[in-house]
Tab-separated table of C-alpha atoms in Angstrom:
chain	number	residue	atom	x	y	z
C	13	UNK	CA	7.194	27.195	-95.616
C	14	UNK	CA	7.665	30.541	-96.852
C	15	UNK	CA	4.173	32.244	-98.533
C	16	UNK	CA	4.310	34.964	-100.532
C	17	UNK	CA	1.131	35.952	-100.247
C	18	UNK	CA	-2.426	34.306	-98.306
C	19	UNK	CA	-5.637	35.447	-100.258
C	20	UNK	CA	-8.794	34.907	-98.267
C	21	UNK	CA	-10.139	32.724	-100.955
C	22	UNK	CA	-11.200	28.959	-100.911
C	23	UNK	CA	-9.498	26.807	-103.735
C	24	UNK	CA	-12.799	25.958	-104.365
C	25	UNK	CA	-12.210	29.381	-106.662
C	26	UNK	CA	-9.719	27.259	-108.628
C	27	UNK	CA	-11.898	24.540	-109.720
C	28	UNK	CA	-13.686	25.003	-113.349
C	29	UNK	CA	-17.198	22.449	-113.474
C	30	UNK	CA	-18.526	23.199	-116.788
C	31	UNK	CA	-22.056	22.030	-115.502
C	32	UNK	CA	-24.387	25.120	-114.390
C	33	UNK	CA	-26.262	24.925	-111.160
C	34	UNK	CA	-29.456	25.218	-112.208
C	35	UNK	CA	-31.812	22.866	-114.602
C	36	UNK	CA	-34.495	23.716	-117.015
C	37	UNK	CA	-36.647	23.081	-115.334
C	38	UNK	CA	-35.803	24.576	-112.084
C	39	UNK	CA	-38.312	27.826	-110.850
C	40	UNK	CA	-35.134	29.693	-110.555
C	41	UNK	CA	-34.762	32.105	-114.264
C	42	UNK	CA	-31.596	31.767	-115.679
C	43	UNK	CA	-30.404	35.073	-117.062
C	44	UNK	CA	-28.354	35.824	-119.700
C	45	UNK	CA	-27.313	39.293	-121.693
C	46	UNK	CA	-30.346	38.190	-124.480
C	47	UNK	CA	-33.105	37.917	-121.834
C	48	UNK	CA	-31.803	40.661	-119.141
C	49	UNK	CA	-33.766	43.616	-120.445
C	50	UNK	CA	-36.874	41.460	-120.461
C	51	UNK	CA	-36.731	39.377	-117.292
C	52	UNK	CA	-35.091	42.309	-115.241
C	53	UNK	CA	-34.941	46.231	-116.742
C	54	UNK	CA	-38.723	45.720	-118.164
C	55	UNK	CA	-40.348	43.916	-115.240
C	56	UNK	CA	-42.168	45.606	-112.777
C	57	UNK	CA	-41.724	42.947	-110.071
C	58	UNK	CA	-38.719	42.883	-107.641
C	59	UNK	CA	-36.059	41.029	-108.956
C	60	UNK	CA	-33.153	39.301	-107.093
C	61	UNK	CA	-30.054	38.109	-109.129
C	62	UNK	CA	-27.511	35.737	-107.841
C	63	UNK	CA	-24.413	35.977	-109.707
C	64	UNK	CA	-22.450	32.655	-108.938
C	65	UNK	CA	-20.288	30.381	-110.826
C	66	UNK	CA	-20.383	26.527	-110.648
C	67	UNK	CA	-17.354	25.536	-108.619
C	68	UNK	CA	-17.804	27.647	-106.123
C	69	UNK	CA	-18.425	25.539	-102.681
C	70	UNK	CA	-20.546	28.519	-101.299
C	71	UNK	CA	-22.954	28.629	-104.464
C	72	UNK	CA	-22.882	25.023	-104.298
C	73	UNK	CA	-24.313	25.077	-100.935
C	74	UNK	CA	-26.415	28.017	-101.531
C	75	UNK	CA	-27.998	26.462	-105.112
C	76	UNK	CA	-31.017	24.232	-102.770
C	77	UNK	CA	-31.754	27.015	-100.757
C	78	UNK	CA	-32.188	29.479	-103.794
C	79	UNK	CA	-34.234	26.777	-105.717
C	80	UNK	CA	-36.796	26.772	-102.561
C	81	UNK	CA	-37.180	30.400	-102.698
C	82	UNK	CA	-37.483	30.995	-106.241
C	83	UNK	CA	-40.068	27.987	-105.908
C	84	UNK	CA	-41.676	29.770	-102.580
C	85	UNK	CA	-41.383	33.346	-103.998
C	86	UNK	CA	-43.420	32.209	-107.684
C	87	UNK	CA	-45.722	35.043	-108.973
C	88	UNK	CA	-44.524	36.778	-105.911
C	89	UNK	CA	-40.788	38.348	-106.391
C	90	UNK	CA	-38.855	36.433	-109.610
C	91	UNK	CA	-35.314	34.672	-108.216
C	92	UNK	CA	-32.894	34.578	-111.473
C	93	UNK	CA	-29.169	33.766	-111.506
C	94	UNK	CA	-26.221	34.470	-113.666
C	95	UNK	CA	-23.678	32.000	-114.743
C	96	UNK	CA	-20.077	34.193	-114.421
C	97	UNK	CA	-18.039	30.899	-115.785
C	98	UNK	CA	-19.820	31.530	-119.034
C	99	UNK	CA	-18.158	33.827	-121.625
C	100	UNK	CA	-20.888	35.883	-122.807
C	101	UNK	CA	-22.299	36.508	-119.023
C	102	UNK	CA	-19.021	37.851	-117.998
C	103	UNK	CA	-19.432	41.316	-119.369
C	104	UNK	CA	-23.300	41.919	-117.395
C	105	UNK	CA	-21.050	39.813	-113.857
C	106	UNK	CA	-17.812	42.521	-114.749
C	107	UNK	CA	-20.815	45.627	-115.080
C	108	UNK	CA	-22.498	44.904	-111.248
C	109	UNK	CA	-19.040	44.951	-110.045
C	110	UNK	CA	-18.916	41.677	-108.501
C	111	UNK	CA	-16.347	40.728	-106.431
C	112	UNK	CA	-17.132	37.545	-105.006
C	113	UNK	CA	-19.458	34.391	-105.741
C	114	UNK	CA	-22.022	34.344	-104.610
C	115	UNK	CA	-23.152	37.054	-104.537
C	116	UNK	CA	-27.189	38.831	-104.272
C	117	UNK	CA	-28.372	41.659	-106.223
C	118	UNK	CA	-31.671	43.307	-105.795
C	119	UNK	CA	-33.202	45.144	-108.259
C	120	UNK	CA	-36.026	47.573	-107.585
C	121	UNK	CA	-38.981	47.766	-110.140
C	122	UNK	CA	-38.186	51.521	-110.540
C	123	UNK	CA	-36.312	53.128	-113.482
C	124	UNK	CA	-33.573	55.535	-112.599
C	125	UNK	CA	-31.377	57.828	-114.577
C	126	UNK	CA	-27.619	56.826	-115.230
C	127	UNK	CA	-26.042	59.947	-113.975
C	128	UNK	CA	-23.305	58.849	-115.942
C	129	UNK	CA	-25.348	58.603	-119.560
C	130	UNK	CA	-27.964	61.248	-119.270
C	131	UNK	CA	-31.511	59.796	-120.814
C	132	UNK	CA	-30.162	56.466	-120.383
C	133	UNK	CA	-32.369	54.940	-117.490
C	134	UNK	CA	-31.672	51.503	-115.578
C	135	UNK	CA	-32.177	50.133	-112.223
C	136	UNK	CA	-29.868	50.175	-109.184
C	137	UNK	CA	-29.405	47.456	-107.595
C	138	UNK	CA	-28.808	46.801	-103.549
C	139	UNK	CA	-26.567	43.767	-102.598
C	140	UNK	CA	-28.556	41.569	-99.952
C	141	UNK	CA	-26.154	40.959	-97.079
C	142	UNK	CA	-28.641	38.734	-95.135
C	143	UNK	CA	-28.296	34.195	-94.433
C	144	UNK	CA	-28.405	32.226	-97.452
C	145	UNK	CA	-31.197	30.498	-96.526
C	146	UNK	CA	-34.444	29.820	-97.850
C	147	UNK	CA	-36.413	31.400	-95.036
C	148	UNK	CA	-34.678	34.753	-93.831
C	149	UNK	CA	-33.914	34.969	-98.088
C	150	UNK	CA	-38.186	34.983	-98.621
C	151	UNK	CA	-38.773	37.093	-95.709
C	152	UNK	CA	-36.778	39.452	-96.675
C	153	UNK	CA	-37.542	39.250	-100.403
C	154	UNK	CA	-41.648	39.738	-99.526
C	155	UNK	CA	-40.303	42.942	-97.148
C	156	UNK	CA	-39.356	44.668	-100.186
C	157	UNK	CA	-42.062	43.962	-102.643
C	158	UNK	CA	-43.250	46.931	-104.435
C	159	UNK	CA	-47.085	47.436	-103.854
C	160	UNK	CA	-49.713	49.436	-106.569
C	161	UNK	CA	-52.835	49.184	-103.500
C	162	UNK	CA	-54.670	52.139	-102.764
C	163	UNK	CA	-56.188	52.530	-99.234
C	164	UNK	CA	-59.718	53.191	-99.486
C	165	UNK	CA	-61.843	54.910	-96.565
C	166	UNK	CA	-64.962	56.114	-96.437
C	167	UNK	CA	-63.700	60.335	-95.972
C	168	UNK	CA	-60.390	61.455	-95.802
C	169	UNK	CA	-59.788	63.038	-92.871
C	170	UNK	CA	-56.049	65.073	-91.733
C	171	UNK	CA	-52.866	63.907	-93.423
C	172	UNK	CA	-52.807	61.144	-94.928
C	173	UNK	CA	-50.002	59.043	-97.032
C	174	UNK	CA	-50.497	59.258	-101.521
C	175	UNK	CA	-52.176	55.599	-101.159
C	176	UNK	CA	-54.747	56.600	-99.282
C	177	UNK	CA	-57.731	57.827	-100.968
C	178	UNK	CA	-61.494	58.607	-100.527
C	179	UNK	CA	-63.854	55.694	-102.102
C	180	UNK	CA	-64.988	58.320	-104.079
C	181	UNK	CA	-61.834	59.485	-105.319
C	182	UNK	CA	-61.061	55.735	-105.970
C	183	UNK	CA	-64.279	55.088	-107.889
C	184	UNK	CA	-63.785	58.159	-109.879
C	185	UNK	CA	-59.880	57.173	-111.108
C	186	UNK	CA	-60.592	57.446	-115.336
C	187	UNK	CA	-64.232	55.593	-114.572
C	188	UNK	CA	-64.937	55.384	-118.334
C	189	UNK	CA	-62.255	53.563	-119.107
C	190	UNK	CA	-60.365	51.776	-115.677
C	191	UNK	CA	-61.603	48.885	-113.980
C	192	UNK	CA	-61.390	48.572	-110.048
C	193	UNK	CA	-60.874	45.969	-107.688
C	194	UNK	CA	-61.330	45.784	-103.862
C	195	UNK	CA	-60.479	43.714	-101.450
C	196	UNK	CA	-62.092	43.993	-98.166
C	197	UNK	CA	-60.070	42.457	-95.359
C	198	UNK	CA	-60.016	41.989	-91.407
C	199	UNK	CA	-55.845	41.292	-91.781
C	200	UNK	CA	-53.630	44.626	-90.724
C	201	UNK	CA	-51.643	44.079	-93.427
C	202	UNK	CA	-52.305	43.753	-97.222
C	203	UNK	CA	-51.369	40.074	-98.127
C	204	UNK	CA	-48.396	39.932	-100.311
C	205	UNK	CA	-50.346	37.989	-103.214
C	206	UNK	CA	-52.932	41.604	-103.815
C	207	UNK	CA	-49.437	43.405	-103.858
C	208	UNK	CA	-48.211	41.068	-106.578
C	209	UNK	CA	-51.261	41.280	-108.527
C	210	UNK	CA	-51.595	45.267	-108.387
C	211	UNK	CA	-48.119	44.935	-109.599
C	212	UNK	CA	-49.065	42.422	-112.351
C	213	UNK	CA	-52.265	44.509	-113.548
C	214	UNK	CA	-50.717	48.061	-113.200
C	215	UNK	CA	-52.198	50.549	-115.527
C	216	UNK	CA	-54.516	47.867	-116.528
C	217	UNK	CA	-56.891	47.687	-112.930
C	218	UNK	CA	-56.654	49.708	-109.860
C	219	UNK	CA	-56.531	47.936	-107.396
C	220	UNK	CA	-57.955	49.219	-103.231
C	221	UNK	CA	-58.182	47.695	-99.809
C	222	UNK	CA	-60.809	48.754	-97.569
C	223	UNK	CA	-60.411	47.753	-93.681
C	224	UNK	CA	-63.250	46.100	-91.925
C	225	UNK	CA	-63.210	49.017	-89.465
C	226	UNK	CA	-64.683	50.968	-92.692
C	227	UNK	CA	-68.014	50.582	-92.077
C	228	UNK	CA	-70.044	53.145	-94.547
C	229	UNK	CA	-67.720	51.710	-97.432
C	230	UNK	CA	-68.151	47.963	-96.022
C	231	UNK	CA	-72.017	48.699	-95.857
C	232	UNK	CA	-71.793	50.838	-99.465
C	233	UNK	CA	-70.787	47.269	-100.839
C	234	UNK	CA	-72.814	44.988	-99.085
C	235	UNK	CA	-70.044	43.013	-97.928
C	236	UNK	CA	-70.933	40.609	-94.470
C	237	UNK	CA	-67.849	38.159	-94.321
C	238	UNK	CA	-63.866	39.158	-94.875
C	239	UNK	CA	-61.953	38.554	-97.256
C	240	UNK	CA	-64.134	39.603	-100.311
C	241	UNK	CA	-63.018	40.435	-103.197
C	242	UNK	CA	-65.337	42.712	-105.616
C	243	UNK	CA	-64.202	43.733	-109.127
C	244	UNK	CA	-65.788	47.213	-110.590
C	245	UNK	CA	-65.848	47.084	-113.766
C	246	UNK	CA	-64.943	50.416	-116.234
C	247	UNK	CA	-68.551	52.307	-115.680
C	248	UNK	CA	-70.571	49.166	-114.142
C	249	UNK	CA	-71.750	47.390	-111.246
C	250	UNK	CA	-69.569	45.737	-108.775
C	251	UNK	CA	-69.202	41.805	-109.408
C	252	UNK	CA	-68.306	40.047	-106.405
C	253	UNK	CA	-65.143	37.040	-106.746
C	254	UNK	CA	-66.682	33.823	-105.137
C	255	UNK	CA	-63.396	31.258	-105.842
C	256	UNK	CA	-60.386	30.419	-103.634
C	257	UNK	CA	-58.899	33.600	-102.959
C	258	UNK	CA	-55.375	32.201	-104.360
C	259	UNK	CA	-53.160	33.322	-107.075
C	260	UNK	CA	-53.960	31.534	-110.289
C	261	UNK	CA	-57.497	31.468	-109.761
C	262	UNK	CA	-57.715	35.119	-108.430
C	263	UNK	CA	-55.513	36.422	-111.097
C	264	UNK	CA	-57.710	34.480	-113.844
C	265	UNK	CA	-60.946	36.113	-112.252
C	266	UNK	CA	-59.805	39.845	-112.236
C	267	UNK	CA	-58.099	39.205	-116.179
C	268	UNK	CA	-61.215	38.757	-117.443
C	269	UNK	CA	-62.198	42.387	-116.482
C	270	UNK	CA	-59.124	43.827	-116.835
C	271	UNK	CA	-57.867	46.584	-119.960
C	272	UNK	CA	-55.825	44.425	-122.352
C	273	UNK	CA	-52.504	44.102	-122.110
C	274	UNK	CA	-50.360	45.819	-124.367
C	275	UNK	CA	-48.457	43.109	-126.360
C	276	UNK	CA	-44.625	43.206	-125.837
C	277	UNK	CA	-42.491	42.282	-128.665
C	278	UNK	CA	-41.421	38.859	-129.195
C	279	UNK	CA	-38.022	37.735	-128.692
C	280	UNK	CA	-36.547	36.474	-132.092
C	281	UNK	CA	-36.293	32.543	-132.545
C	282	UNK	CA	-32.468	31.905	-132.527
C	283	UNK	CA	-31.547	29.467	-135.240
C	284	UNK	CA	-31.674	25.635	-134.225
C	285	UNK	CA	-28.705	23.974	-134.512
C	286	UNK	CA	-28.006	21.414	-136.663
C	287	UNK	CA	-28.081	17.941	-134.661
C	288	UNK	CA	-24.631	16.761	-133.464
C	289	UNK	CA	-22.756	13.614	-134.275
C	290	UNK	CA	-22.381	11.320	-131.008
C	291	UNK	CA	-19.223	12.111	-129.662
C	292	UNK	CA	-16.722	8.934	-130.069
C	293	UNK	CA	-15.790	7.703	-126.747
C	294	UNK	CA	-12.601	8.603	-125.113
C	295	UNK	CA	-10.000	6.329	-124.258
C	296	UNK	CA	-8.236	6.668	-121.093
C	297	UNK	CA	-4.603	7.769	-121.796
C	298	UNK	CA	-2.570	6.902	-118.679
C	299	UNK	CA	0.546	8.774	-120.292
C	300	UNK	CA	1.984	11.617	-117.506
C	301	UNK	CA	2.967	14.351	-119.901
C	302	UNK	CA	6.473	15.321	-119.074
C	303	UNK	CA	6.969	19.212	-119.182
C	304	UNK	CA	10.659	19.824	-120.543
C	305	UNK	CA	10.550	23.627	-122.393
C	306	UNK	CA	8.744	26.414	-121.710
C	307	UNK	CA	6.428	26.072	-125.198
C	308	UNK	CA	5.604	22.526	-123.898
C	309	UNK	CA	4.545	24.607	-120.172
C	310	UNK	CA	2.012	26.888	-122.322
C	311	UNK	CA	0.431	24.057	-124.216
C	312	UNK	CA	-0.150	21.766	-121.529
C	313	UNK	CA	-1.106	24.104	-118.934
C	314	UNK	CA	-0.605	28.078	-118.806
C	315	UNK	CA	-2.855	28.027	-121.875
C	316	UNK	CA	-5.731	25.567	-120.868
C	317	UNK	CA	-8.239	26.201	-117.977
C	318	UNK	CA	-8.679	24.311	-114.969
C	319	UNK	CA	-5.713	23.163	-112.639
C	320	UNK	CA	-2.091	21.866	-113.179
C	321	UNK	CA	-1.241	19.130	-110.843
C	322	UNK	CA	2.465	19.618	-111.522
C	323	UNK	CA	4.973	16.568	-110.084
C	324	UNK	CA	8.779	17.504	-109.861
C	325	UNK	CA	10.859	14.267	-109.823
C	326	UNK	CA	14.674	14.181	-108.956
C	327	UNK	CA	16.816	14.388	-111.792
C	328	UNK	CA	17.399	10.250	-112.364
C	329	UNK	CA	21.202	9.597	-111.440
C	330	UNK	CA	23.170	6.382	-112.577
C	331	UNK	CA	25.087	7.066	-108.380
C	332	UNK	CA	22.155	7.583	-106.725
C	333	UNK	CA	19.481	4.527	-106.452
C	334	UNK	CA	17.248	6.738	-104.643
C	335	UNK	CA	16.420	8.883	-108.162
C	336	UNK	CA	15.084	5.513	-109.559
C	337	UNK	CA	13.028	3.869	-106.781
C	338	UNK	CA	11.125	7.894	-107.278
C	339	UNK	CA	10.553	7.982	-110.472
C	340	UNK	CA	9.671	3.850	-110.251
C	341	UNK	CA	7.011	4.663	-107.516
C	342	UNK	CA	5.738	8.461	-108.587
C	343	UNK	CA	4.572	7.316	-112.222
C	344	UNK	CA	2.103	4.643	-111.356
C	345	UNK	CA	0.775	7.012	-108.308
C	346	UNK	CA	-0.168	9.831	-111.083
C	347	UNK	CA	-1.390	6.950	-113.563
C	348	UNK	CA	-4.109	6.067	-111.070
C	349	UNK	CA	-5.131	9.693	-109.649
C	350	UNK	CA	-5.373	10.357	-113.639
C	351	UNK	CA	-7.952	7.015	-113.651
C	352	UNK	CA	-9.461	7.958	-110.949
C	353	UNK	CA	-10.033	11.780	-112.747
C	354	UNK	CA	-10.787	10.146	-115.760
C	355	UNK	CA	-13.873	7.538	-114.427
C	356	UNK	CA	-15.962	10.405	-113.195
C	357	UNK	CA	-16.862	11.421	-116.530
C	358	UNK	CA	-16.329	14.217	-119.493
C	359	UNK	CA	-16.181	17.603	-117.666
C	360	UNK	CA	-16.322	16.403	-114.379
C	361	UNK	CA	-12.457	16.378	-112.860
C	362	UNK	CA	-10.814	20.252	-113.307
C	363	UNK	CA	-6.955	18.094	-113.051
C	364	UNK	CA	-4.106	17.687	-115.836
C	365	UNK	CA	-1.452	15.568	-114.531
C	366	UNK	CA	2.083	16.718	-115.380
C	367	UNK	CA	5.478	16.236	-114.496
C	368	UNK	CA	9.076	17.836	-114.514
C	369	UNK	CA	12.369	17.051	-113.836
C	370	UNK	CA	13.600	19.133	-110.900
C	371	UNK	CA	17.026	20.510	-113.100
C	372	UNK	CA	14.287	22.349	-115.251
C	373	UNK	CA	11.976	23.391	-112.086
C	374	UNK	CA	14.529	25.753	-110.276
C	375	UNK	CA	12.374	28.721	-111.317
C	376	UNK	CA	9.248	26.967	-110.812
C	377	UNK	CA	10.724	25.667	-107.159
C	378	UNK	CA	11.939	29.047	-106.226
C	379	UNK	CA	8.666	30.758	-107.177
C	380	UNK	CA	7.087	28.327	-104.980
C	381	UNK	CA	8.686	28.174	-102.446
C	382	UNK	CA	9.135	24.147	-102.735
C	383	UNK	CA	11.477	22.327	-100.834
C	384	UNK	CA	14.085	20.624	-102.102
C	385	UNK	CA	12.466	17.059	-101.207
C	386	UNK	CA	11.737	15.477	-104.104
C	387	UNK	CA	9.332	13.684	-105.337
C	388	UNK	CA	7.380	17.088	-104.809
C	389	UNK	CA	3.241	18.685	-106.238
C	390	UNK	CA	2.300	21.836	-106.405
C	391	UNK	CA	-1.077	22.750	-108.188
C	392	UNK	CA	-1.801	25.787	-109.799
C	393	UNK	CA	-4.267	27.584	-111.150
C	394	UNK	CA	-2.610	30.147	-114.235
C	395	UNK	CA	-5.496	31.879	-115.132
C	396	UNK	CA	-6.203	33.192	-111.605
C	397	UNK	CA	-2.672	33.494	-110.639
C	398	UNK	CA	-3.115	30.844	-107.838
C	399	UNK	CA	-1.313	27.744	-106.174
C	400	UNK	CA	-1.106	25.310	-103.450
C	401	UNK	CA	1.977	22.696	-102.905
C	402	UNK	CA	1.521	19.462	-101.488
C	403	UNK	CA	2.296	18.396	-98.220
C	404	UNK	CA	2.131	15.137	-96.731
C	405	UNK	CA	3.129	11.821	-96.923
C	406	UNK	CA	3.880	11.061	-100.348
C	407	UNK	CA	1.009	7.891	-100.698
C	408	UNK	CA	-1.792	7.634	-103.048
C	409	UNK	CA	-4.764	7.856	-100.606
C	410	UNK	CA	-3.096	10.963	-98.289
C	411	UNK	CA	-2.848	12.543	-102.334
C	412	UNK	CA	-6.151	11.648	-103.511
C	413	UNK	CA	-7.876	13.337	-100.470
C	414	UNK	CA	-5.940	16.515	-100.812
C	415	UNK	CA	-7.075	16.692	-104.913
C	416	UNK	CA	-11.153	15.783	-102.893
C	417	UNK	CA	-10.056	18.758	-100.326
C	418	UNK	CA	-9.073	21.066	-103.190
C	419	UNK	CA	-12.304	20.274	-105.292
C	420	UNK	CA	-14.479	20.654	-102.460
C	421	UNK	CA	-12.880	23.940	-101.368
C	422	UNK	CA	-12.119	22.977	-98.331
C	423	UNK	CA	-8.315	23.946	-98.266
C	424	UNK	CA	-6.294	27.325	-98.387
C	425	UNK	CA	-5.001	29.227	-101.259
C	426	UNK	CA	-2.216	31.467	-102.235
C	427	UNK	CA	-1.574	33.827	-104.713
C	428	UNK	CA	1.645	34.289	-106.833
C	429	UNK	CA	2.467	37.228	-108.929
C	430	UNK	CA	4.649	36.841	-112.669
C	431	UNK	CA	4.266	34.407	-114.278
C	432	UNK	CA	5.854	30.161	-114.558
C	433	UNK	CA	8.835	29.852	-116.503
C	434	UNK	CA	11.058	26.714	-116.985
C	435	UNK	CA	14.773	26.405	-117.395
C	436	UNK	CA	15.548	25.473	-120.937
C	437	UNK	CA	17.984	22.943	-121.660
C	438	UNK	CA	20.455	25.841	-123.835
C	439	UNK	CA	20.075	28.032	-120.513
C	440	UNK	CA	21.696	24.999	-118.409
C	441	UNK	CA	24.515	24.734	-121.232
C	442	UNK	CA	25.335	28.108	-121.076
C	443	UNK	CA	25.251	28.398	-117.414
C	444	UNK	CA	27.817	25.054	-117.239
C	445	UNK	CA	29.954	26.776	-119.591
C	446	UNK	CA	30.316	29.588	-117.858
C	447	UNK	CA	31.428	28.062	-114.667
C	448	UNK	CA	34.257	26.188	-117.010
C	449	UNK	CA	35.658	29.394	-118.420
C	450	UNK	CA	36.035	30.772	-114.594
């Protein structure tokens, strides 16, 4: 067969599930263009964004692994998502410039200025070209976490890095009016739940970390086993943190001490909606709509989402037995793949069954690239200008696996350019009549 074109894409891109990946109640945040200045431009945690949409195999696959990481990452790094198949999140998917699903956006907790709107300032985000797995997907994550910790030693001495400070220096940050925290550790490096909280309680506590290898600021405190944690309250004595040292409780401790937090506005309560009638239940219709004009190929499928399955069936000839026994056998073929479609439920099968007879498909079977073999499928997607005939013995189950294969994404794609058109009946007269006058 002739293709006009082979896009690197799975028809798994061709298949429209109306069902998100993502529950309620799943740790992963669900972002949309109401909560992305909140959850993402005005947090000061790393944030990474998956931008995916539902019937893509590869988010499909990627969707447990995210959920374990959003789950392992909690108070730690927030894991959100964006839903591209829905309307109103196209616009933010169309801004980030994505190309493909899935795909991983990290955003940084720092503000930057849009060279291309001067005082405007947002955050630039890095695409994470790493496994999509849970584990390499939190390593990484915790390898980027921004950090507020000073490094407190006893003196200062030689260069030293702008989070490294004296303990006098430290105590003296805005005494009056900032509380301190240190932890005192015998780990090499500062465990990623202090990094979170610095993060969490920035501007509100300073937070240090002293090394055991510091004595005269180990002895200053009166500190004899590691980890400790002591909290210095704005002009007081230093109260030493006897709980777990884990991220609730810890976090509970230290707020308690803490400035108060300055209170962010509250979202505005969107109006409920009214409660909705039961939907009546739907009858199967096992009628194969038969495409014969070109109005009838827009409302039926050009203008509809999801995926044609389009049947051509050999013009039925009173000579030719062989034009019956197709049409005879076809019909209750696509009345059972339509049951079949039908029985997994509202939403769930992306297929319209159609059919049309091959005098009206010429355009259609030349665009394709269809041989003239007839009964003969081709599905297509209109919307993304895509399509994939059917090849194979012409049987229910060998048909019924390819529409599984096509769902599941695990068959090829091509692209077509221009767009479907079907011979009209009046374009066949004139043609005929033209041939008489010659």
């Amino acid at each position: 067969m002739k293709l006009t074109a082979i896009a690197a894409l799975s028809l798994s891109a061709l298949v429209s599930n109306a069902h998100a990946l993502y529950s309620a109640g799943s740790p992963v945040v669900l972002i949309t263009p109401k909560n992305f200045k909140r959850e993402i431009t005005e947090t000061e945690h790393l944030v990474a964004l998956e931008f995916y949409v539902p019937w893509c195999g590869y988010c499909q696959r990627l969707a447990p692994d995210w959920d374990k990481a959003a789950a392992n990452l909690n108070g730690l790094v927030k894991v959100a998502a964006v839903n591209c198949d829905v309307e109103a999140n196209k616009p933010m998917c169309s801004y980030f410039d994505v190309q493909g699903f899935p795909t991983i956006k990290v955003f940084p907790p720092e503000l930057m200025e849009d060279k291309k709107n001067p005082g405007v300032f947002i955050k630039k985000p890095s695409d994470y070209q790493g496994p999509r797995e849970a584990k390499p997907i939190v390593d990484y994550l915790l390898s980027m976490m921004p950090s507020n910790v000073r490094f407190v030693k006893s003196i200062i001495t030689g260069k030293a890095s702008q989070k490294t400070v004296s303990i006098d220096d430290f105590l003296a940050t805005e005494n009056a009016t900032l509380p301190k925290t240190l932890l005192f550790t015998n780990k090499p490096t500062t465990p990623v739940l202090y990094k979170a909280l610095s993060v969490d309680f920035n501007n509100r506590m300073l937070l240090g970390e002293v090394r055991n290898t510091e004595l005269a600021v180990v002895d200053q405190f009166g500190v004899k086993a590691f980890p400790t944690v002591v909290v210095i309250p704005a002009g007081g004595e230093g109260v030493v943190y006897d709980g777990q040292i884990k991220q609730a409780e810890l976090r509970k401790f230290l707020e308690g001490f803490a400035k108060a937090a300055k209170k962010k506005e509250e979202p505005k309560e969107e109006p409920k909606e009214e409660p909705k009638e039961e939907p009546k239940k739907v009858e199967f219709d096992p009628t194969i709509t038969e495409i014969t004009s070109q109005s009838a190929l827009t409302t039926h499928c050009l203008s509809l989402p999801g995926l044609c399955v389009l049947t051509i069936l050999p013009t039925l000839h009173p000579d030719d037995p062989l034009t019956a026994a197709a049409h005879a056998t076809t019909f209750p073929l696509l009345t059972s793949l339509k049951r079949r479609a039908f029985d997994l439920g509202p939403g769930q099968s992306p297929f319209r069954f159609l059919w049309i007879d091959a005098s009206r498909a010429d355009k259609i079977i030349s665009k394709f690239d269809i041989p003239a073999d007839f009964p003969a499928m081709v599905i297509v997607h209109p919307g993304k200008k895509m399509y994939r005939p059917f090849i194979g013995a012409w049987e229910e189950q060998g048909v019924q696996k390819w529409l599984e294969d096509i769902k599941g994404g695990r068959i090829g794609s091509w692209k077509f350019e221009g767009e479907m058109e079907v011979v009209e009946v009046e374009e066949k007269v004139e043609e005929k009549k033209g041939r008489d006058e010659l």
